[in-house]
mmCIF file of C-alpha atoms in Angstrom:
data_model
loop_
_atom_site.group_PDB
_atom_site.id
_atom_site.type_symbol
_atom_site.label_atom_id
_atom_site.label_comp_id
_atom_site.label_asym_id
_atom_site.label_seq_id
_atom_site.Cartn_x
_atom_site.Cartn_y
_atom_site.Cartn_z
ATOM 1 C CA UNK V 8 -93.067 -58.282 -89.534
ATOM 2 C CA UNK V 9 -93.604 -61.810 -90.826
ATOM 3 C CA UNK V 10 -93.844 -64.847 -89.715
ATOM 4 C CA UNK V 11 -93.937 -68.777 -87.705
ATOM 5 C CA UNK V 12 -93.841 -72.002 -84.789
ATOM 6 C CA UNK V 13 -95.657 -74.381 -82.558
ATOM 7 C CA UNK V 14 -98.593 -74.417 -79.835
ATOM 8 C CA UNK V 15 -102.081 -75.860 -78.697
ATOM 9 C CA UNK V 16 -104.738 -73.945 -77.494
ATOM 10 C CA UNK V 17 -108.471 -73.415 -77.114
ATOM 11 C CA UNK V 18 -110.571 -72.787 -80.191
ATOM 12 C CA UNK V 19 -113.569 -71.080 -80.664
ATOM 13 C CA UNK V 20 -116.382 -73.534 -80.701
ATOM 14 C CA UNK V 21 -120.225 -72.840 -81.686
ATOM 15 C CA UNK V 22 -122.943 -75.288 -82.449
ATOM 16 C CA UNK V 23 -123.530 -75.868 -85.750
ATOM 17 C CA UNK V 24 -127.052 -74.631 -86.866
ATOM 18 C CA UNK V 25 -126.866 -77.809 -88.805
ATOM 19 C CA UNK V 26 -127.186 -80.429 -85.874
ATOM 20 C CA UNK V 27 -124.070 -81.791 -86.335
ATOM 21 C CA UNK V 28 -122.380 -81.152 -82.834
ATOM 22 C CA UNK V 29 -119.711 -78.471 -81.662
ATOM 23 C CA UNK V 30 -116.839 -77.371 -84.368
ATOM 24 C CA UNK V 31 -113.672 -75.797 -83.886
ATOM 25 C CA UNK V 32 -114.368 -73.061 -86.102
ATOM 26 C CA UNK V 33 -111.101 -70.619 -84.341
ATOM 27 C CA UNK V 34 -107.519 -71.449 -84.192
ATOM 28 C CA UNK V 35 -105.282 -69.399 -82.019
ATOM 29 C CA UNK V 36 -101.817 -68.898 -83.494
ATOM 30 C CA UNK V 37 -99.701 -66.483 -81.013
ATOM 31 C CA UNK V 38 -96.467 -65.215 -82.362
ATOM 32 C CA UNK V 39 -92.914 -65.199 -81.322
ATOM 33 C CA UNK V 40 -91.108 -62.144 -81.984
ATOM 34 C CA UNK V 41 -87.587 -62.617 -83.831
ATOM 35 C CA UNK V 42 -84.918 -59.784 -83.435
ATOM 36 C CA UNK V 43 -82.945 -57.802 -86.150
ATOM 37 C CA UNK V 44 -79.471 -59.822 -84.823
ATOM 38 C CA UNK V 45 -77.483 -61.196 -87.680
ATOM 39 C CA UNK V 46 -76.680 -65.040 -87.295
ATOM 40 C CA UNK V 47 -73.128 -64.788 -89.285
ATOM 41 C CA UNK V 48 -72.057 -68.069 -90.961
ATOM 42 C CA UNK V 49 -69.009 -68.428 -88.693
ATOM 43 C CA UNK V 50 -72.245 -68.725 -85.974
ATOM 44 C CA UNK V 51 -73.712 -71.988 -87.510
ATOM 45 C CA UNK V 52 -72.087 -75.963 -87.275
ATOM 46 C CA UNK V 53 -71.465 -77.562 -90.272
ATOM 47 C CA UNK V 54 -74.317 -79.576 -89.797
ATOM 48 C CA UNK V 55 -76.460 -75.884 -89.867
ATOM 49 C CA UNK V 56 -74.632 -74.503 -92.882
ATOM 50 C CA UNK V 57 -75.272 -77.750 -95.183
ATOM 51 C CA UNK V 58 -79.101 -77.042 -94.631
ATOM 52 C CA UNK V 59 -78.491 -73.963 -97.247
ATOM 53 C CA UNK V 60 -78.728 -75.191 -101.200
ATOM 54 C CA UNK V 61 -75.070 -74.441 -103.026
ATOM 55 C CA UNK V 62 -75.592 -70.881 -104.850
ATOM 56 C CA UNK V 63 -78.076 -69.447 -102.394
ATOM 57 C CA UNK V 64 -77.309 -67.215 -100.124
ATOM 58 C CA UNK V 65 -78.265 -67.180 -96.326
ATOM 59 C CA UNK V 66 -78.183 -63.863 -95.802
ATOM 60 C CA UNK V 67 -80.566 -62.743 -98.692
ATOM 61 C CA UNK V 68 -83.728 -64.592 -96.618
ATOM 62 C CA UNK V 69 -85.157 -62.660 -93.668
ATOM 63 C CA UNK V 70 -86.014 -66.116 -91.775
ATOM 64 C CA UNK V 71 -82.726 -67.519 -92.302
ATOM 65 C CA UNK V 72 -80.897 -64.213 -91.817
ATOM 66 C CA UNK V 73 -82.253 -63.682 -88.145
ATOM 67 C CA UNK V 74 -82.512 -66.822 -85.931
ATOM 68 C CA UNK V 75 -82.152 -64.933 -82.199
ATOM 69 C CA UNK V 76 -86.315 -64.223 -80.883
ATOM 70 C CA UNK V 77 -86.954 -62.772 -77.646
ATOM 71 C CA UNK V 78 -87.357 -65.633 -75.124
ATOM 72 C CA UNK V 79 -89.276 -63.484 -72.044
ATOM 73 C CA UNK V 80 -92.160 -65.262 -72.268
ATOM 74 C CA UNK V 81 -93.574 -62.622 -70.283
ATOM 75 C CA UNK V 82 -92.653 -60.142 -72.840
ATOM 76 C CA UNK V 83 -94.122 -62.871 -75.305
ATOM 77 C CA UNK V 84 -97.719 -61.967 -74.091
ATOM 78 C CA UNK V 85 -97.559 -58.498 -74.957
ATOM 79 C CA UNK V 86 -97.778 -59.436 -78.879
ATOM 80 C CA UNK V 87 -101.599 -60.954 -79.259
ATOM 81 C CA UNK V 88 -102.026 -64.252 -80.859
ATOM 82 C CA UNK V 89 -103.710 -64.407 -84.560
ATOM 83 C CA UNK V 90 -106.729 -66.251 -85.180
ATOM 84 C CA UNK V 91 -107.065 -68.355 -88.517
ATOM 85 C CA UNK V 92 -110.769 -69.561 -89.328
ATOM 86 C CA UNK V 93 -111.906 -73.167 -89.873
ATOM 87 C CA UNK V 94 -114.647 -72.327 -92.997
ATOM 88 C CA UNK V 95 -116.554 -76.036 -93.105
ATOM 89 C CA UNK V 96 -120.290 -75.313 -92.210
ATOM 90 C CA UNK V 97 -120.074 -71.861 -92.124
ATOM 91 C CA UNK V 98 -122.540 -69.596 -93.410
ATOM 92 C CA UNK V 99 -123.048 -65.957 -94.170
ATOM 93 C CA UNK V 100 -125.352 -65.805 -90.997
ATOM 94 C CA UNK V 101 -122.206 -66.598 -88.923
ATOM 95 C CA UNK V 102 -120.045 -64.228 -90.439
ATOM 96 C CA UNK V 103 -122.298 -61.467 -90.435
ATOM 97 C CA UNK V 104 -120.190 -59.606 -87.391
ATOM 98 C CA UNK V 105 -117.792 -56.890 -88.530
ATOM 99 C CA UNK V 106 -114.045 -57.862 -88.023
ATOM 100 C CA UNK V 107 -112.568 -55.680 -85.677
ATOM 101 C CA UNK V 108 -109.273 -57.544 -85.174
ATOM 102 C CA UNK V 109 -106.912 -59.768 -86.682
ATOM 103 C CA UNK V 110 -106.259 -60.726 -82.839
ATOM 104 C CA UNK V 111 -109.722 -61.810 -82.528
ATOM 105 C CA UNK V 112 -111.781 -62.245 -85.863
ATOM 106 C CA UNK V 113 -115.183 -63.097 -84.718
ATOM 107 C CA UNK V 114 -115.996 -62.854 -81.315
ATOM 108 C CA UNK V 115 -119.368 -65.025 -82.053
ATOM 109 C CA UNK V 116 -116.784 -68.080 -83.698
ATOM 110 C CA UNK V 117 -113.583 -66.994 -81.207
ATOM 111 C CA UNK V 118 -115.052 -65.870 -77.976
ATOM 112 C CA UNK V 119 -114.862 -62.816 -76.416
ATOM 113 C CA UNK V 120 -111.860 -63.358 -74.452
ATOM 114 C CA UNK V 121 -107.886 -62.565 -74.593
ATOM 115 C CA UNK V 122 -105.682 -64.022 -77.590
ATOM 116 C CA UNK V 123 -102.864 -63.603 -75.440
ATOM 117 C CA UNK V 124 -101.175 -67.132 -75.537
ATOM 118 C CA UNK V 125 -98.121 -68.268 -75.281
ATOM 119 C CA UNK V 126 -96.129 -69.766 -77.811
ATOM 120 C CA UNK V 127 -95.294 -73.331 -77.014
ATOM 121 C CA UNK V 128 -98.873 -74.496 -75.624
ATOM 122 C CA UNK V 129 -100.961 -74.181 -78.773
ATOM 123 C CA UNK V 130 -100.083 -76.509 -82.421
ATOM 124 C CA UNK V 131 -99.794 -73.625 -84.705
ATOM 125 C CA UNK V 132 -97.765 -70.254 -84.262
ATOM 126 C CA UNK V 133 -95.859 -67.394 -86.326
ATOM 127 C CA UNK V 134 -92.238 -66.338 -86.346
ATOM 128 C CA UNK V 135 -93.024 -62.675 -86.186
ATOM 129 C CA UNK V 136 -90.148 -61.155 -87.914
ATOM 130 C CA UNK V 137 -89.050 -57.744 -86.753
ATOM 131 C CA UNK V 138 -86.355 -57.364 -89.574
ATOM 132 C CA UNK V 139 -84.126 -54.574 -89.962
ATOM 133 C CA UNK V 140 -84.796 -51.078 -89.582
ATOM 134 C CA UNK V 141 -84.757 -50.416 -93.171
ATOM 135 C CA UNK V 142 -87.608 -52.834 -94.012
ATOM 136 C CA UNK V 143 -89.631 -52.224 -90.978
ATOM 137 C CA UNK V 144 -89.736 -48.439 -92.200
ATOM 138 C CA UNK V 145 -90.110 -49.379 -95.738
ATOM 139 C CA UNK V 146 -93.628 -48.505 -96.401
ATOM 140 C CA UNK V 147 -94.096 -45.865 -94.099
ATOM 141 C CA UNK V 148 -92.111 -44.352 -91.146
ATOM 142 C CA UNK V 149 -95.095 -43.744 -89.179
ATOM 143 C CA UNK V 150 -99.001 -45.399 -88.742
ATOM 144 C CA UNK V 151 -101.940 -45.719 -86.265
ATOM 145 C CA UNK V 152 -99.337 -46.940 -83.748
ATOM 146 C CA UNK V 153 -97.273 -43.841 -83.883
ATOM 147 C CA UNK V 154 -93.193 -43.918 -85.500
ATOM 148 C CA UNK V 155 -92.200 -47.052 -86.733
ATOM 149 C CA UNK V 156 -88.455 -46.175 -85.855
ATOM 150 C CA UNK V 157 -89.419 -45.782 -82.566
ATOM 151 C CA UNK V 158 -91.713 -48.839 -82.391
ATOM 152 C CA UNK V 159 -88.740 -51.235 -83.800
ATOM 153 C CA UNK V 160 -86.076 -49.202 -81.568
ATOM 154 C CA UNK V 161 -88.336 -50.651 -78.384
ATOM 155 C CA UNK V 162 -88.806 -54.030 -79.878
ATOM 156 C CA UNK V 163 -85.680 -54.869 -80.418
ATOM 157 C CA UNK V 164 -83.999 -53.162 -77.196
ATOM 158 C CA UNK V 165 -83.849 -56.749 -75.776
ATOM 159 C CA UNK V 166 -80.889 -58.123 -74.090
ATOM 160 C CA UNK V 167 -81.933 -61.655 -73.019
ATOM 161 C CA UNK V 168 -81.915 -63.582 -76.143
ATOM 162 C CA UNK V 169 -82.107 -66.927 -77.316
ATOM 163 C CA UNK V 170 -81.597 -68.084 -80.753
ATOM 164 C CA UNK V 171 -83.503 -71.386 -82.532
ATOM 165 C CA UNK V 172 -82.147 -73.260 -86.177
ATOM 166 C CA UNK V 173 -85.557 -74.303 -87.176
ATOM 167 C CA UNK V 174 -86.135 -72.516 -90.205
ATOM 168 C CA UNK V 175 -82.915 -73.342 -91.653
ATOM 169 C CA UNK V 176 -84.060 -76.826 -92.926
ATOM 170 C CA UNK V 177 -86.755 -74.786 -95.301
ATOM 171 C CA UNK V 178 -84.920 -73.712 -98.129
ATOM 172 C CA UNK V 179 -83.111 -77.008 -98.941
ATOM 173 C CA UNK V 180 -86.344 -78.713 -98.674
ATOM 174 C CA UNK V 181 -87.674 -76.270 -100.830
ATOM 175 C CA UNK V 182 -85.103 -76.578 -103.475
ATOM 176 C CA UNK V 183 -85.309 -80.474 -103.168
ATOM 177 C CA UNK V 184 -88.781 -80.328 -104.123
ATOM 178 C CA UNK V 185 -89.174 -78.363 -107.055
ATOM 179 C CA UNK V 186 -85.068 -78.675 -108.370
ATOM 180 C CA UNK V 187 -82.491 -75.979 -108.821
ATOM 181 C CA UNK V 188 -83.657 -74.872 -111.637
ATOM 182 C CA UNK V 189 -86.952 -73.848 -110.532
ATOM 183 C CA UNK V 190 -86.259 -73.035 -107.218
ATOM 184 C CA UNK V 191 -83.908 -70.223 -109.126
ATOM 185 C CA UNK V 192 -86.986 -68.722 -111.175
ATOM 186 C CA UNK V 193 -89.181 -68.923 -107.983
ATOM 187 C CA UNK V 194 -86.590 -67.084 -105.836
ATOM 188 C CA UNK V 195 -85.276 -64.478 -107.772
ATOM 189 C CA UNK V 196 -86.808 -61.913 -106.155
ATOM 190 C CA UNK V 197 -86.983 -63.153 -102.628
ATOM 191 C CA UNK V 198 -82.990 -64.081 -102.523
ATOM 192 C CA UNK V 199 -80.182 -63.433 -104.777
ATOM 193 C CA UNK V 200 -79.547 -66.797 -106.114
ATOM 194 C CA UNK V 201 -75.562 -66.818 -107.389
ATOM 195 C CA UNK V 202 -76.378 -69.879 -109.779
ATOM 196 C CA UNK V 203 -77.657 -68.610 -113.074
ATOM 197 C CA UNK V 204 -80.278 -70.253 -115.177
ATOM 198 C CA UNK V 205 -82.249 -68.396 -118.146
ATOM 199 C CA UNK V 206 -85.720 -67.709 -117.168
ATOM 200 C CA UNK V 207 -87.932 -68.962 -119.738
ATOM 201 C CA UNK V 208 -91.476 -67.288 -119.676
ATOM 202 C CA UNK V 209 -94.779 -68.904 -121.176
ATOM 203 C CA UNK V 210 -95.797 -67.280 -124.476
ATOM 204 C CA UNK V 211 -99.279 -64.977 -123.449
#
């Protein structure tokens, strides 16, 4: 799966063994799960389809391919939230614990309790891309979970779905940062890019 969104949430906090107060050393960033349903360009406005650069092509980009995510907030709860580490004032001494989750990194910095959150209370969050069956099986058709065709069947057996254009904006932005021309060497191997430019690589 991959990833993105927007929450607020509590954070790990611990004393720092420096005097300086309480720091927010743990940020929760729960995930909403995306589904492997095609948004076809006959789906999207005009105003939508002018957020994709001339020459790209929509289709080729996992988060602008799928824009439908499983709104079931109760379902929502079921995928644990990530944590992402704040490193100012940390030391060896408080990262000496063992990391036994991605969920929950460091139960000294992150607490001890749940990640479960849900998505739209905490600043940060991930689009957890499901994808299609042929990339969620990619690397290996089964691990510590059990099948991975069987996993992705059940994930994305929902029926109740809701769909959100807030990735779209990201590759025009993208492209409007760096120009067409590098945006095309960048992306060649993320998206098939229909506008050809040489690639010129640096001598060793």
């Amino acid at each position: 799966g991959k990833h993105h969104g927007k929450h607020h949430g509590k954070r790990g906090k611990k004393k720092s063994r420096h005097g300086r107060g309480k720091i927010n050393h743990c940020w929760d960033m729960p995930r909403r799960l995306f589904l492997p349903v095609e948004s076809s360009s006959s789906s999207l406005s005009s105003q939508q389809q002018i957020q994709i650069p001339p020459g790209f092509d929509r289709m080729n980009f996992v988060t602008l391919r799928y824009l439908h995510y499983n709104p079931d907030s109760k379902y929502q709860h079921q995928f644990l939230a990530k944590n992402v580490l704040y490193m100012t004032n940390l030391t060896d001494y408080d990262l000496r614990e063992e990391v036994k989750s991605v969920h929950r990194i460091y139960d000294n910095l992150c607490g001890g309790s749940s990640a479960s959150k849900p998505y739209n209370q905490l600043p940060l969050g991930f689009h957890h891309m499901l994808g299609s069956l042929e990339s969620y099986t990619r690397i290996s058709e089964v691990d510590s979970r059990g099948n991975r065709t069987r996993i992705w069947e059940i994930r994305s057996n929902v029926t109740n779905v809701a769909a959100t254009d807030a990735m779209l904006p990201w590759l025009k932005g993208f492209v409007d940062l760096v120009g067409e021309h590098k945006a095309n060497i960048l992306l060649q191997d993320a998206g098939e890019n229909k506008l050809k430019y040489p690639v010129v690589l640096a001598p060793p």
